[in-house]
PDB file of C-alpha atoms in Angstrom:
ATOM      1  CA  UNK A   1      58.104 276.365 152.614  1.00 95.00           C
ATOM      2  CA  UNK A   2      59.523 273.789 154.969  1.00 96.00           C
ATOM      3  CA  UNK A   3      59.085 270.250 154.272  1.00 98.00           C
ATOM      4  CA  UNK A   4      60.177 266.980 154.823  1.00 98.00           C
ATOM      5  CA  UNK A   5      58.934 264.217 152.548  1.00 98.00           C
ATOM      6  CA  UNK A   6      59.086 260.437 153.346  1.00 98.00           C
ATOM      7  CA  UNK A   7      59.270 257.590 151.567  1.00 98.00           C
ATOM      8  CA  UNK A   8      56.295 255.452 150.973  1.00 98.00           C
ATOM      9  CA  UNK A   9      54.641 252.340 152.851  1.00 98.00           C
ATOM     10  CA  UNK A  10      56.879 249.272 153.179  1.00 98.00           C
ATOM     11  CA  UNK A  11      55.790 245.836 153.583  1.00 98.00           C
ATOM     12  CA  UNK A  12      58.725 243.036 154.669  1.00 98.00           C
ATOM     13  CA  UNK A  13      59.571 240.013 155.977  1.00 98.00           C
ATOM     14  CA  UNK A  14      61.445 239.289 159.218  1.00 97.00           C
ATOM     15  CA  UNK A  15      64.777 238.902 158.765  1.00 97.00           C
ATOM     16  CA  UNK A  16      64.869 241.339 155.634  1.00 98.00           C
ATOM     17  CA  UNK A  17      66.524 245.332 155.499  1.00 98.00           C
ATOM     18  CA  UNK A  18      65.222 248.005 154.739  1.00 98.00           C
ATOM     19  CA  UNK A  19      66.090 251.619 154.479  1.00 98.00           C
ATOM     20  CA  UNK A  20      63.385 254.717 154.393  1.00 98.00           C
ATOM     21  CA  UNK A  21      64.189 257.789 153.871  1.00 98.00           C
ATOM     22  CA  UNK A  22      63.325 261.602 154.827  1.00 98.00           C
ATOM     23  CA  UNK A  23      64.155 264.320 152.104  1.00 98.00           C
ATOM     24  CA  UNK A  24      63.972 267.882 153.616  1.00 98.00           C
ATOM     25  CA  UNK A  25      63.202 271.082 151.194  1.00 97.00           C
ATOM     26  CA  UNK A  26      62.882 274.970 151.546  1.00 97.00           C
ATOM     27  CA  UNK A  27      65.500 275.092 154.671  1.00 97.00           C
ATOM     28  CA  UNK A  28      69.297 274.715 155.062  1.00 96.00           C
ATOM     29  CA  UNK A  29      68.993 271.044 155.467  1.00 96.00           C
ATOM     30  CA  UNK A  30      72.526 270.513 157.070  1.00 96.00           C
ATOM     31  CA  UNK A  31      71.842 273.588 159.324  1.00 96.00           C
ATOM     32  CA  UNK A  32      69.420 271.640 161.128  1.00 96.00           C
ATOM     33  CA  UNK A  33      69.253 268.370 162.976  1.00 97.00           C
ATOM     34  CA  UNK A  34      67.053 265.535 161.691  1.00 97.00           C
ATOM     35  CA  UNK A  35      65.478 263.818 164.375  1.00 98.00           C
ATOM     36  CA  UNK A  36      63.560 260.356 163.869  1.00 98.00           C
ATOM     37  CA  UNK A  37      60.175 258.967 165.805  1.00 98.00           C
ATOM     38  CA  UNK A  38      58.343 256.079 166.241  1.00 98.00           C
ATOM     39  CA  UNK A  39      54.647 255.085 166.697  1.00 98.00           C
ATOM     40  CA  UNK A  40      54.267 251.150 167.304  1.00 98.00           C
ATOM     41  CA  UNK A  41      50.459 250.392 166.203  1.00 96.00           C
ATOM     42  CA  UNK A  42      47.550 252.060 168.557  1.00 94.00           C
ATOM     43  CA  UNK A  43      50.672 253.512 170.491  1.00 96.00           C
ATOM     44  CA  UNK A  44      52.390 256.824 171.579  1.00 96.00           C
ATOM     45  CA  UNK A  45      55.345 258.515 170.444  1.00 98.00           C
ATOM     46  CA  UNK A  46      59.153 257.506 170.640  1.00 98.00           C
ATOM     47  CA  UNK A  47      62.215 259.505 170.196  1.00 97.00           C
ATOM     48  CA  UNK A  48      64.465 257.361 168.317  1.00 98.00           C
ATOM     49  CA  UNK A  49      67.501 259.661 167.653  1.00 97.00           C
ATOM     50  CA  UNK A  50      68.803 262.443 165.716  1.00 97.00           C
ATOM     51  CA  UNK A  51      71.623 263.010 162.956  1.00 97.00           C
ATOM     52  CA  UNK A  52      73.533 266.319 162.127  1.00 96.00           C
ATOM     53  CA  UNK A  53      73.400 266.144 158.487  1.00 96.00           C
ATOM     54  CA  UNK A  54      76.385 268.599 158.333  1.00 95.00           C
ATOM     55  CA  UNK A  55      78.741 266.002 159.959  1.00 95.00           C
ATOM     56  CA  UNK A  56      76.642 262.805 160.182  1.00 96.00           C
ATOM     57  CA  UNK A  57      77.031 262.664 163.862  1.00 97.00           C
ATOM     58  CA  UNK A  58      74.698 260.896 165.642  1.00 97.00           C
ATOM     59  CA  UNK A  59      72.580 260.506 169.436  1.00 97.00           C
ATOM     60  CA  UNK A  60      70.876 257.503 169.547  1.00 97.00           C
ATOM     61  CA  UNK A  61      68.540 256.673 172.480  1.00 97.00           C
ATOM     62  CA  UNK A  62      69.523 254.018 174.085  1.00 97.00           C
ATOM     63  CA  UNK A  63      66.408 251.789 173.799  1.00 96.00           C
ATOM     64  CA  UNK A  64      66.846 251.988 169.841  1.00 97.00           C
ATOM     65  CA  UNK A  65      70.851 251.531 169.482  1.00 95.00           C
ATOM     66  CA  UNK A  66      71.835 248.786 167.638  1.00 94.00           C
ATOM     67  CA  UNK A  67      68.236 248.131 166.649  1.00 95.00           C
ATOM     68  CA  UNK A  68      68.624 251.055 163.787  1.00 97.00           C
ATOM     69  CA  UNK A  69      70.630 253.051 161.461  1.00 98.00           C
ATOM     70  CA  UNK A  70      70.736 256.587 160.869  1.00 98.00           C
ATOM     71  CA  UNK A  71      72.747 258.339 158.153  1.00 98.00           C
ATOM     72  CA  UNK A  72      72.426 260.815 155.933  1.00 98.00           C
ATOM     73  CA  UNK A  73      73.204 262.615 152.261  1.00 97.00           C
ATOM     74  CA  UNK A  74      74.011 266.026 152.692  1.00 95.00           C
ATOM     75  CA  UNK A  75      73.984 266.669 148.646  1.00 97.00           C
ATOM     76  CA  UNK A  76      70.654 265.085 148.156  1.00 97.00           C
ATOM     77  CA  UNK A  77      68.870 266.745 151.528  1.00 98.00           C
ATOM     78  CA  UNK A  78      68.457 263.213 152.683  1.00 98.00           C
ATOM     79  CA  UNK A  79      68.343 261.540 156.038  1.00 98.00           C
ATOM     80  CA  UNK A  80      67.916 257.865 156.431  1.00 98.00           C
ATOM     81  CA  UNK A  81      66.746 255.288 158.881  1.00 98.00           C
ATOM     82  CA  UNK A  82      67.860 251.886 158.051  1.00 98.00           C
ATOM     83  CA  UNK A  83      67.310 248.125 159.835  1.00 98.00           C
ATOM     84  CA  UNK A  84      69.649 244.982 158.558  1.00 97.00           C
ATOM     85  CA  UNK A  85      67.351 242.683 160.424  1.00 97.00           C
ATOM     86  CA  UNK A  86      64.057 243.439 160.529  1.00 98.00           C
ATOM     87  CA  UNK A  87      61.322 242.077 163.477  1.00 97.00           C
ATOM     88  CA  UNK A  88      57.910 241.607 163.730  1.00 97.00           C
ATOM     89  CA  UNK A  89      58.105 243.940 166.178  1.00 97.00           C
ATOM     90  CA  UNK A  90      59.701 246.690 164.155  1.00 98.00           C
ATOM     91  CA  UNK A  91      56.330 247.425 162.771  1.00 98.00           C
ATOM     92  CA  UNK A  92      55.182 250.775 163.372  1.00 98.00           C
ATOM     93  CA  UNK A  93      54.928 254.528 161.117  1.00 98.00           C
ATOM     94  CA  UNK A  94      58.167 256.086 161.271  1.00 98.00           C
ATOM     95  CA  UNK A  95      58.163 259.769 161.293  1.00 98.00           C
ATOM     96  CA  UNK A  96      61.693 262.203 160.593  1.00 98.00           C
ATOM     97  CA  UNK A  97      61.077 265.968 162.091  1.00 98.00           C
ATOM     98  CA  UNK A  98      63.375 268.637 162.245  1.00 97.00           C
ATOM     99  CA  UNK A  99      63.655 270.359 165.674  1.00 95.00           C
ATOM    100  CA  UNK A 100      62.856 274.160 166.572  1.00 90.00           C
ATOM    101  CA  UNK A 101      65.855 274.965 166.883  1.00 89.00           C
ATOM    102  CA  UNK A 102      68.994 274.427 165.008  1.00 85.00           C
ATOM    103  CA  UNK A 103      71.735 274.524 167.715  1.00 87.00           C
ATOM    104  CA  UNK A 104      69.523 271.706 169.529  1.00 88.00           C
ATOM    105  CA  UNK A 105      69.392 268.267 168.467  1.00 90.00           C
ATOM    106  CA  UNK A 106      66.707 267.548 171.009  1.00 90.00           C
ATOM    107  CA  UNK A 107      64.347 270.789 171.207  1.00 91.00           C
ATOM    108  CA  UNK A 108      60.958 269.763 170.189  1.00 94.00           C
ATOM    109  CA  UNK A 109      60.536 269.080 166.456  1.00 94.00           C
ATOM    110  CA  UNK A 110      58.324 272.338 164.211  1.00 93.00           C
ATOM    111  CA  UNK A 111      58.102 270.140 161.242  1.00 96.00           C
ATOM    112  CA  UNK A 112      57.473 266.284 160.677  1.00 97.00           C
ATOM    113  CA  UNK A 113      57.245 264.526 157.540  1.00 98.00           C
ATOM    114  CA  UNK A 114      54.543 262.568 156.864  1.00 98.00           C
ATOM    115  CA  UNK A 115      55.568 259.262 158.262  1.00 98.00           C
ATOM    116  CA  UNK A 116      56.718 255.922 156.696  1.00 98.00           C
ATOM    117  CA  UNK A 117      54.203 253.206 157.596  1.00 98.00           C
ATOM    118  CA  UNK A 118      56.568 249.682 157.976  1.00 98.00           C
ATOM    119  CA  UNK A 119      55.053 246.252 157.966  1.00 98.00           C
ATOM    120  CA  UNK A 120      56.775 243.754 158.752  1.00 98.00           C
ATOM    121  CA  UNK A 121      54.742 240.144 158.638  1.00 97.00           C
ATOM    122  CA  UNK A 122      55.826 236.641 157.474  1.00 95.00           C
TER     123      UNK A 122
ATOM    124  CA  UNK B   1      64.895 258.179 181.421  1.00 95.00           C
ATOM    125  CA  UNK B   2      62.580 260.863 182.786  1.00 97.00           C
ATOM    126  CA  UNK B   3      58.767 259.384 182.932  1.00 98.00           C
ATOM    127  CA  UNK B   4      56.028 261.615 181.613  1.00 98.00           C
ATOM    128  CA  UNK B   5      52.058 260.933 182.927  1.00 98.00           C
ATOM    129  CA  UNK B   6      49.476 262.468 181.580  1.00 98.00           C
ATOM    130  CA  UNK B   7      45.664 262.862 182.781  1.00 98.00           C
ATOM    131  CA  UNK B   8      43.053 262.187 181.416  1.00 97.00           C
ATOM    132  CA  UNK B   9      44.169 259.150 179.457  1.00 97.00           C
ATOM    133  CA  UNK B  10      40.848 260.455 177.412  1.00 97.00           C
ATOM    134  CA  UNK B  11      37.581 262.604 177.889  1.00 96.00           C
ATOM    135  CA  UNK B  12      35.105 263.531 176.085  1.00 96.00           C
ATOM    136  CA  UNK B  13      33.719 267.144 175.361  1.00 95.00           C
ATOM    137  CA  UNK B  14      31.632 269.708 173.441  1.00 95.00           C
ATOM    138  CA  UNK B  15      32.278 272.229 170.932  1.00 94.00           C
ATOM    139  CA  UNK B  16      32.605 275.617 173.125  1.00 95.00           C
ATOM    140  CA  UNK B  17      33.875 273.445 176.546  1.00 96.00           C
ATOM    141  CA  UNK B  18      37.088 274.343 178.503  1.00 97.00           C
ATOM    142  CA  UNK B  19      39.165 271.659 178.453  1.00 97.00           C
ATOM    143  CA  UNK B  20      42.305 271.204 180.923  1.00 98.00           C
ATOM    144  CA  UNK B  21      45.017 268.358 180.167  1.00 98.00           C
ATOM    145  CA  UNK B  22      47.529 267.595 182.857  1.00 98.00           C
ATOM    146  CA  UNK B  23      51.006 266.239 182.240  1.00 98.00           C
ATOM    147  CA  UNK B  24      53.556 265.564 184.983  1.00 98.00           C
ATOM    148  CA  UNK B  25      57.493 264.802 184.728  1.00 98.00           C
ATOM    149  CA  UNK B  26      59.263 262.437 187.356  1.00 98.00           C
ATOM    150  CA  UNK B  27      61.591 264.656 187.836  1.00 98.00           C
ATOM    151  CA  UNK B  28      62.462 268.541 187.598  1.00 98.00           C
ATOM    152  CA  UNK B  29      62.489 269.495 184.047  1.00 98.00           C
ATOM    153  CA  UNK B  30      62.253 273.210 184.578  1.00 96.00           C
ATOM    154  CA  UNK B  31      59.797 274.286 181.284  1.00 96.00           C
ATOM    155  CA  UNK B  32      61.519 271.877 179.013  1.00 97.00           C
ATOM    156  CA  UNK B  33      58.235 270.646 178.173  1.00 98.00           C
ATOM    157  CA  UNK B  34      56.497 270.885 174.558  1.00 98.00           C
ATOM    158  CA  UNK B  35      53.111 269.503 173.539  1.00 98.00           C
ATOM    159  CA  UNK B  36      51.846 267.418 170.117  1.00 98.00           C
ATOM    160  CA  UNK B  37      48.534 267.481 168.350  1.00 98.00           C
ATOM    161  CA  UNK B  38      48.184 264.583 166.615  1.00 98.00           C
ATOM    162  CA  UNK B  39      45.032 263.353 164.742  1.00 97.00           C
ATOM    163  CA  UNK B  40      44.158 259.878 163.236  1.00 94.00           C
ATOM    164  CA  UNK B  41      46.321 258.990 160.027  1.00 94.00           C
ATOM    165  CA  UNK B  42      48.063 262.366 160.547  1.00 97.00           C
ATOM    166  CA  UNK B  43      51.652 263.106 161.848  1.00 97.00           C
ATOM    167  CA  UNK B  44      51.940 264.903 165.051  1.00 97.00           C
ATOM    168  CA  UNK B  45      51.622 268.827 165.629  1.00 97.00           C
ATOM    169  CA  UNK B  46      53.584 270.751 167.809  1.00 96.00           C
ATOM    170  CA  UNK B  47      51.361 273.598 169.435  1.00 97.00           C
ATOM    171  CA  UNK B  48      53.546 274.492 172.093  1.00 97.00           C
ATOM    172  CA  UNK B  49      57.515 274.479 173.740  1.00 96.00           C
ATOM    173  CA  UNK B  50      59.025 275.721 176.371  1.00 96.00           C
ATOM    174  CA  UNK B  51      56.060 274.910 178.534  1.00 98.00           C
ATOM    175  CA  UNK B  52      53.951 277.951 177.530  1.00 97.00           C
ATOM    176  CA  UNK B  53      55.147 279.546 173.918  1.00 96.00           C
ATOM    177  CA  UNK B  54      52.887 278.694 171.151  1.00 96.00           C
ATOM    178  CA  UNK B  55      54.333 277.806 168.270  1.00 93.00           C
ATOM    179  CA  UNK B  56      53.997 279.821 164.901  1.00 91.00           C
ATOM    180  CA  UNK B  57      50.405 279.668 163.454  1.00 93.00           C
ATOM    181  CA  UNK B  58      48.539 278.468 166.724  1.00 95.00           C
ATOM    182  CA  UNK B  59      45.878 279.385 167.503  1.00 94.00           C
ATOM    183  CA  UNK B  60      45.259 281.537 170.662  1.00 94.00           C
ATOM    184  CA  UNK B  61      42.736 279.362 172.378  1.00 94.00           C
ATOM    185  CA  UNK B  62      45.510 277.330 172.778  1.00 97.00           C
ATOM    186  CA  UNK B  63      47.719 278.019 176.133  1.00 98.00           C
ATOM    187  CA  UNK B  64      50.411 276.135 178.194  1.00 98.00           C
ATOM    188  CA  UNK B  65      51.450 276.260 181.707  1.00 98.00           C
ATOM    189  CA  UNK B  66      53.668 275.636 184.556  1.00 98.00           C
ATOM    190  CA  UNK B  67      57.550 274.493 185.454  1.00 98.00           C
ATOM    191  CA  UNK B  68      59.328 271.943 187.346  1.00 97.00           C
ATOM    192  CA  UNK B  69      56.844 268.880 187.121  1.00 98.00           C
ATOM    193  CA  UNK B  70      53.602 270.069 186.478  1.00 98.00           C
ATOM    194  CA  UNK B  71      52.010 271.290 182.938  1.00 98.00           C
ATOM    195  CA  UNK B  72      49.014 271.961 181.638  1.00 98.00           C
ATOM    196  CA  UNK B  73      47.289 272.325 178.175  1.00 98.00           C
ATOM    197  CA  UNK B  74      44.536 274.387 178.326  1.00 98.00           C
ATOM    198  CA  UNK B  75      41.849 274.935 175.067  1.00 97.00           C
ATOM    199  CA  UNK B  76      39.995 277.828 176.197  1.00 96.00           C
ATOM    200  CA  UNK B  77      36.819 277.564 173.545  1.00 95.00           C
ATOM    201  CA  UNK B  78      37.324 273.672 171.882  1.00 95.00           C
ATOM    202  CA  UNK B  79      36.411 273.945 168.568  1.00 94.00           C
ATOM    203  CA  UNK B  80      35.530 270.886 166.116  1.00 93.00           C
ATOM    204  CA  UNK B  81      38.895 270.622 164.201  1.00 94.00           C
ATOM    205  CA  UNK B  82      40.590 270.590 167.966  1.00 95.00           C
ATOM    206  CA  UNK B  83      39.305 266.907 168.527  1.00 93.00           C
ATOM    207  CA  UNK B  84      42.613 264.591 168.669  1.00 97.00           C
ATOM    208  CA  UNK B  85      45.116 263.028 170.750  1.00 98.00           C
ATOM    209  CA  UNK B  86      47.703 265.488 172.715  1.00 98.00           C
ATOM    210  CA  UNK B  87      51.341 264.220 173.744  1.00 98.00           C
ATOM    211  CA  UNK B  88      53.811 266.325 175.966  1.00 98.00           C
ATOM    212  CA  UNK B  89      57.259 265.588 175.873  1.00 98.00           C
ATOM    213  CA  UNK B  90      60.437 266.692 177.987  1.00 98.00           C
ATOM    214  CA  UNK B  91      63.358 267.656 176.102  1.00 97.00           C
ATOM    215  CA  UNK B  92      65.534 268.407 179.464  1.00 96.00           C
ATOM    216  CA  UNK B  93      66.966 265.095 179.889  1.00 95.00           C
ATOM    217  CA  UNK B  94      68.155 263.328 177.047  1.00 95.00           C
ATOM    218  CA  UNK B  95      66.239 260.962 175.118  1.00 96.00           C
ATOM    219  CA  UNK B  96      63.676 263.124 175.225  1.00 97.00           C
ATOM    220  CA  UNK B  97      60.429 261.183 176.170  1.00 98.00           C
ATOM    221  CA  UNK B  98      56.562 261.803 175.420  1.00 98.00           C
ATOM    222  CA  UNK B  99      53.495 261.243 177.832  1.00 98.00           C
ATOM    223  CA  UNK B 100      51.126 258.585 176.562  1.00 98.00           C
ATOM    224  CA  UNK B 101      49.251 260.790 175.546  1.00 98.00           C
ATOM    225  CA  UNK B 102      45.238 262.140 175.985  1.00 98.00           C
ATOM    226  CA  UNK B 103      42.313 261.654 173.764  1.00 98.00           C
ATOM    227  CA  UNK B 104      40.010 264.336 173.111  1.00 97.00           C
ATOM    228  CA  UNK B 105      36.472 263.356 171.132  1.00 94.00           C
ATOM    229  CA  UNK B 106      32.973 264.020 170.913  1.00 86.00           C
ATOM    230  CA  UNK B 107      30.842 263.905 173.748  1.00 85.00           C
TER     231      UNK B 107
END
């Protein structure tokens, strides 16, 4: 079975890192992309960016480069989104997802993990 | 980066209704266009890519159509557990972007 499990709830202060992470079972993990989303409180979805765990290379979207982070540990199954500086307005849940298809980084995701709620609040 | 609408922002229906969600692209995407289930507290869903294939273990009331810049997502018989909020998103122009999505409840 297919899974990716995420870290738990963070709370922080502005100003602080932080690095969650995304551990992916029962698949190839470096066969596949890992691709990261984010829902800002009451809000919609936002396609962050996605890392080949095979290579570590990585697409950012624009909107979110040089905000984040993304790497990876191919012998542990593990992706990671990381922030050196965090904001006020980084607080949202966080969710990793591995798209249909493994040849393309941005087909729509079949599995998502369970999201990482992140708090960030002086 | 390609802009995705979606309409109804939200609507309200019964068990048993037909219910018709409308999602339009800015530009062409051909059927680069998937669509999310996503329900409170829960992570997203997908039900459906390539405009119209369901994904593995949907169910068949569950049906997506059209190309270029106009999609639907159609639940033929809405049953209780189908009440949540629905997302398309392009994936034909990268960074793939998601409509703001439509909330289904309870009328």
């Amino acid at each position: 079975e297919v899974q990716l499990v995420q870290s738990g709830a963070e709370v922080k202060k502005p100003g602080e890192s932080l690095r969650i992470s995304c551990k992916g079972s029962g698949y190839s993990f470096t066969s596949y992309w890992i691709n990261w989303v984010r829902q800002m409180p009451g809000k919609g979805l936002e396609w962050m960016g996605t890392i080949d765990p095979s290579d570590s290379y990585i697409k950012y979207n624009p909107s979110f480069q040089g905000h984040v982070t993304m790497s990876v540990d191919k012998a542990i199954s593990t992706a990671y989104l990381q922030w050196n500086s965090l904001k006020a307005s980084d607080t949202a849940i966080y969710y990793c997802a591995r798209p249909t298809n493994w040849y393309d980084s941005t087909s729509p995701p079949d599995y998502w993990g369970q999201g990482t709620l992140v708090t960030v609040s002086s | 980066d390609i802009q995705m609408t979606q309409s109804p922002s939200s609507l309200s229906a019964s068990v048993g209704d037909r219910v018709t969600i409308t999602c339009r692209a800015s530009q062409d995407i051909s059927n680069y266009l998937a669509w999310f289930q996503q329900k409170p507290g829960k992570a997203p869903k997908s039900l459906i890519y390539a405009a119209s294939s369901l994904q593995s273990g949907v169910p068949s009331n569950f049906s997506g159509s059209g190309s270029g810049t106009d999609f639907t997502l159609t639940i033929s018989s809405l049953q209780p557990e189908d009440f949540a909020t629905y997302y398309c998103q392009q994936y034909r122009s990268f960074p793939p972007t998601f409509g703001p999505g439509t909330k289904v409840d309870i009328k």
